[in-house]
């Protein structure tokens, strides 16, 4: 009779020793041999009349090993099903030097390693020091948003020369030395840049230039700070390199584009807000303010959730079976990884694993659930939002059948479910804390977010 013995071998790591005897695998081995003799096609013998001895000689060793391993796997997973140890991933086989021998059937023992989940005490939410930012929306921000909308809805023309700060320059960058000579093997890249993103000095030099004209400059002194970072990325230059912006380039102007902004009138207001009755510029600004305020409130909420995520991750103390998990990372995927790759990936992997344990416990303890109806309704909202932005008209009779088809897409359903479950979880966590309110300017808030990303 097969047995499974369990022994602790390391921190949160146990060894399972699966021992099987002849009676555990021999009946299946003999049955499989008989099955082969009935179906084997061997020259000189009719199908179904191949001698058992020949079948055993030709295929026996492979079948024997297969049935031994099948019996071991069956007993291993029976043990895991019955005992239900809290483990990570799947058991990993330890080195087994034992060779199975069909000629001398015997008892065999195979060893496996399991990584155990740690005891989990989630950091107390009432101790979390969280700030909720009240983002101040200035009239200037509303005017900028209106200008952006006018530009987005405008028409493109091709003026003869550069003159406006919103002119779009289609250009080719060619890397040069200080003398303006092209660097062999240097960067050559097409790009589009608005005039206003250049430094004030270079803007003055560019005004009056036409398609076909060229200008040479050093990157560092030629762009506004944020624009410089974007240009470096576009050109494929490492932004972490302190000397990245010291490179010189010649920029050839290929084409000049200019957007003629939309006029502020009732037709434009209707396009932007088809569901609202906006007739005047003042009403348009109010509608923009309401929409923008909702967006900023959502951004503020996301920032609270981000703080809560980091608080729970940092303050919930957990130990892990690191040696087991590194071994699993190295060999458990579709492609084996090097020890160096495992070491590089391990910190992020542990954070993801830690958050999974925390979120699963909070979800289970607080009975946070997502119903099929909620998934369907979420899909409906997203589709309506998408087609609403495209102004597809008022006839939405096709929507129900469209959503039903989406509900048959398992990946889409799973993705929607996970997003809803995460939202519900964070809403619950947020309800358990008392954040301090702090006023902050819109620009300052987004600068803070940008620094956090880096």
Short mmCIF file of C-alpha atoms in Angstrom, two decimals, residues 21-250:
data_model
loop_
_atom_site.label_atom_id
_atom_site.label_comp_id
_atom_site.label_asym_id
_atom_site.label_seq_id
_atom_site.Cartn_x
_atom_site.Cartn_y
_atom_site.Cartn_z
CA UNK A 21 4.82 -0.90 -3.70
CA UNK A 22 4.44 -3.49 -6.45
CA UNK A 23 0.72 -3.87 -5.87
CA UNK A 24 0.26 -0.15 -6.54
CA UNK A 25 1.57 -0.19 -10.11
CA UNK A 26 1.89 -3.80 -11.37
CA UNK A 27 -1.81 -4.35 -12.19
CA UNK A 28 -1.89 -1.20 -14.32
CA UNK A 29 1.43 -2.19 -15.95
CA UNK A 30 0.13 -5.66 -16.91
CA UNK A 31 -3.16 -4.23 -18.19
CA UNK A 32 -1.30 -1.72 -20.35
CA UNK A 33 0.91 -4.50 -21.81
CA UNK A 34 -2.19 -6.51 -22.78
CA UNK A 35 -3.70 -3.42 -24.38
CA UNK A 36 -0.52 -2.89 -26.42
CA UNK A 37 -0.55 -6.52 -27.62
CA UNK A 38 -4.06 -6.03 -29.00
CA UNK A 39 -3.28 -2.85 -30.91
CA UNK A 40 0.42 -3.08 -31.87
CA UNK A 41 1.30 -3.28 -35.58
CA UNK A 42 4.47 -5.36 -35.89
CA UNK A 43 5.63 -6.82 -39.24
CA UNK A 44 5.18 -10.60 -39.36
CA UNK A 45 2.29 -10.68 -36.90
CA UNK A 46 -1.40 -10.13 -37.30
CA UNK A 47 -2.84 -7.25 -35.31
CA UNK A 48 -3.89 -8.58 -31.90
CA UNK A 49 -1.68 -11.69 -32.13
CA UNK A 50 1.72 -10.27 -31.12
CA UNK A 51 3.25 -12.47 -28.36
CA UNK A 52 3.17 -10.84 -24.91
CA UNK A 53 6.87 -11.54 -24.47
CA UNK A 54 7.76 -9.55 -27.58
CA UNK A 55 5.56 -6.63 -26.49
CA UNK A 56 7.23 -6.66 -23.08
CA UNK A 57 10.69 -6.76 -24.61
CA UNK A 58 9.97 -3.94 -27.06
CA UNK A 59 7.83 -1.59 -24.97
CA UNK A 60 7.92 -2.92 -21.43
CA UNK A 61 10.60 -0.68 -19.91
CA UNK A 62 8.90 2.52 -21.04
CA UNK A 63 5.44 1.36 -19.98
CA UNK A 64 6.81 0.20 -16.62
CA UNK A 65 8.42 3.58 -15.87
CA UNK A 66 5.29 5.40 -17.02
CA UNK A 67 3.03 3.41 -14.69
CA UNK A 68 5.40 3.79 -11.73
CA UNK A 69 5.45 7.58 -12.17
CA UNK A 70 1.68 7.67 -12.75
CA UNK A 71 1.14 5.82 -9.44
CA UNK A 72 3.47 8.22 -7.64
CA UNK A 73 1.65 11.25 -9.04
CA UNK A 74 -1.74 9.74 -8.13
CA UNK A 75 -0.69 9.22 -4.50
CA UNK A 76 0.94 12.65 -4.24
CA UNK A 77 -2.18 14.52 -5.38
CA UNK A 78 -4.47 12.28 -3.32
CA UNK A 79 -2.47 13.33 -0.27
CA UNK A 80 -2.69 17.02 -1.20
CA UNK A 81 -6.45 16.70 -1.77
CA UNK A 82 -7.07 14.87 1.51
CA UNK A 83 -4.69 16.82 3.79
CA UNK A 84 -5.12 20.21 2.09
CA UNK A 85 -1.80 21.79 3.12
CA UNK A 86 -1.66 25.52 2.31
CA UNK A 87 1.01 25.55 -0.39
CA UNK A 88 2.40 27.76 -3.15
CA UNK A 89 2.38 26.55 -6.75
CA UNK A 90 2.94 22.84 -7.36
CA UNK A 91 5.27 20.37 -5.58
CA UNK A 92 8.76 20.28 -7.06
CA UNK A 93 10.55 16.93 -7.43
CA UNK A 94 13.74 16.62 -5.42
CA UNK A 95 16.68 14.76 -6.98
CA UNK A 96 15.76 11.08 -7.32
CA UNK A 97 18.68 8.94 -8.44
CA UNK A 98 16.64 5.74 -8.17
CA UNK A 99 16.28 3.76 -11.40
CA UNK A 100 13.15 1.62 -11.82
CA UNK A 101 13.73 -1.91 -13.08
CA UNK A 102 10.98 -3.86 -14.86
CA UNK A 103 12.86 -7.13 -14.29
CA UNK A 104 12.91 -6.64 -10.52
CA UNK A 105 9.71 -4.81 -9.45
CA UNK A 106 10.18 -3.30 -6.03
CA UNK A 107 9.09 -0.54 -3.67
CA UNK A 108 10.12 2.95 -4.78
CA UNK A 109 10.27 6.25 -2.92
CA UNK A 110 10.14 9.64 -4.66
CA UNK A 111 10.70 12.92 -2.83
CA UNK A 112 8.94 16.21 -3.49
CA UNK A 113 9.35 19.68 -2.03
CA UNK A 114 6.39 21.91 -1.11
CA UNK A 115 6.45 25.60 -0.18
CA UNK A 116 4.04 26.49 2.64
CA UNK A 117 2.02 29.69 2.85
CA UNK A 118 2.88 31.76 5.94
CA UNK A 119 0.48 32.72 8.71
CA UNK A 120 -0.98 36.10 7.78
CA UNK A 121 -1.96 38.99 10.02
CA UNK A 122 -2.93 41.94 7.83
CA UNK A 123 -1.65 45.31 9.06
CA UNK A 124 -4.42 47.16 10.99
CA UNK A 125 -6.22 49.56 8.68
CA UNK A 126 -7.09 51.98 11.49
CA UNK A 127 -3.36 52.70 11.86
CA UNK A 128 -2.93 53.79 8.24
CA UNK A 129 -1.92 57.46 7.88
CA UNK A 130 -3.56 58.37 4.58
CA UNK A 131 -3.90 61.74 2.86
CA UNK A 132 -6.86 62.54 0.62
CA UNK A 133 -5.94 65.33 -1.77
CA UNK A 134 -8.55 67.96 -2.59
CA UNK A 135 -7.39 69.06 -6.03
CA UNK A 136 -8.12 72.71 -6.75
CA UNK A 137 -9.45 73.36 -10.23
CA UNK A 138 -8.40 76.80 -11.46
CA UNK A 139 -10.09 78.87 -14.20
CA UNK A 140 -6.80 78.66 -16.11
CA UNK A 141 -7.04 74.85 -16.14
CA UNK A 142 -10.56 75.04 -17.56
CA UNK A 143 -9.41 77.45 -20.26
CA UNK A 144 -6.53 75.10 -21.14
CA UNK A 145 -8.96 72.19 -21.42
CA UNK A 146 -11.25 74.18 -23.70
CA UNK A 147 -8.28 75.15 -25.87
CA UNK A 148 -7.25 71.49 -26.06
CA UNK A 149 -10.77 70.53 -27.17
CA UNK A 150 -10.81 73.26 -29.79
CA UNK A 151 -7.51 71.99 -31.13
CA UNK A 152 -8.63 68.35 -31.07
CA UNK A 153 -11.76 69.22 -33.04
CA UNK A 154 -9.99 71.62 -35.39
CA UNK A 155 -8.91 71.25 -39.00
CA UNK A 156 -5.32 70.85 -40.15
CA UNK A 157 -3.68 73.17 -42.69
CA UNK A 158 -0.12 73.39 -44.05
CA UNK A 159 1.19 76.96 -43.76
CA UNK A 160 4.19 78.02 -45.79
CA UNK A 161 6.29 78.98 -42.77
CA UNK A 162 6.45 78.49 -38.99
CA UNK A 163 4.79 81.26 -37.01
CA UNK A 164 2.44 79.96 -34.28
CA UNK A 165 3.44 78.24 -31.02
CA UNK A 166 0.97 75.43 -31.73
CA UNK A 167 2.46 74.74 -35.17
CA UNK A 168 3.36 71.04 -35.54
CA UNK A 169 6.73 70.40 -37.16
CA UNK A 170 7.28 67.07 -38.92
CA UNK A 171 11.06 66.77 -38.76
CA UNK A 172 14.02 64.44 -39.15
CA UNK A 173 16.67 64.40 -36.41
CA UNK A 174 20.21 63.47 -37.45
CA UNK A 175 22.92 63.11 -34.79
CA UNK A 176 26.00 65.29 -35.45
CA UNK A 177 29.23 66.40 -33.82
CA UNK A 178 29.66 69.95 -32.50
CA UNK A 179 30.62 71.11 -35.99
CA UNK A 180 27.28 69.92 -37.37
CA UNK A 181 28.74 66.95 -39.26
CA UNK A 182 26.66 63.74 -39.26
CA UNK A 183 27.99 61.06 -36.88
CA UNK A 184 28.63 57.74 -38.61
CA UNK A 185 26.18 55.17 -37.20
CA UNK A 186 24.49 57.92 -35.18
CA UNK A 187 20.79 58.42 -34.50
CA UNK A 188 18.51 59.28 -37.41
CA UNK A 189 14.85 59.58 -36.45
CA UNK A 190 11.64 61.13 -37.80
CA UNK A 191 9.46 62.90 -35.25
CA UNK A 192 6.68 65.46 -34.77
CA UNK A 193 7.19 68.34 -32.33
CA UNK A 194 5.07 71.40 -31.51
CA UNK A 195 6.93 74.70 -31.69
CA UNK A 196 6.02 75.60 -28.09
CA UNK A 197 8.02 72.65 -26.73
CA UNK A 198 11.31 74.18 -27.91
CA UNK A 199 13.19 76.67 -25.73
CA UNK A 200 12.21 80.34 -26.18
CA UNK A 201 15.52 81.06 -27.91
CA UNK A 202 15.07 78.23 -30.43
CA UNK A 203 11.42 79.15 -31.05
CA UNK A 204 12.55 82.60 -32.23
CA UNK A 205 15.12 81.00 -34.57
CA UNK A 206 12.53 78.58 -35.97
CA UNK A 207 9.88 81.18 -36.73
CA UNK A 208 9.96 81.99 -40.43
CA UNK A 209 11.56 78.65 -41.35
CA UNK A 210 9.97 76.66 -44.17
CA UNK A 211 9.76 73.00 -45.20
CA UNK A 212 13.22 71.92 -46.38
CA UNK A 213 15.09 74.22 -43.96
CA UNK A 214 17.45 72.78 -41.32
CA UNK A 215 18.75 73.93 -37.96
CA UNK A 216 21.48 72.50 -35.69
CA UNK A 217 21.48 72.52 -31.89
CA UNK A 218 22.47 70.83 -28.66
CA UNK A 219 19.55 68.94 -27.05
CA UNK A 220 20.17 70.17 -23.51
CA UNK A 221 19.64 73.83 -24.32
CA UNK A 222 16.88 73.43 -26.90
CA UNK A 223 13.78 72.05 -25.14
CA UNK A 224 11.66 72.77 -22.12
CA UNK A 225 12.38 70.36 -19.23
CA UNK A 226 9.44 67.95 -19.64
CA UNK A 227 9.66 68.06 -23.43
CA UNK A 228 13.37 67.20 -23.26
CA UNK A 229 12.63 63.95 -21.44
CA UNK A 230 10.04 63.01 -24.07
CA UNK A 231 12.45 63.83 -26.91
CA UNK A 232 15.18 61.68 -25.33
CA UNK A 233 12.75 58.76 -25.12
CA UNK A 234 11.56 59.29 -28.71
CA UNK A 235 15.16 59.29 -29.94
CA UNK A 236 15.93 56.08 -28.01
CA UNK A 237 18.43 57.76 -25.68
CA UNK A 238 18.86 56.44 -22.13
CA UNK A 239 17.29 59.07 -19.84
CA UNK A 240 19.26 57.74 -16.84
CA UNK A 241 22.51 58.73 -18.55
CA UNK A 242 23.64 62.06 -17.03
CA UNK A 243 25.24 63.06 -20.33
CA UNK A 244 22.26 61.98 -22.46
CA UNK A 245 21.23 65.53 -23.36
CA UNK A 246 24.72 66.62 -24.43
CA UNK A 247 24.25 65.19 -27.92
CA UNK A 248 24.09 67.47 -30.96
CA UNK A 249 21.56 67.16 -33.78
CA UNK A 250 20.60 68.71 -37.08
#
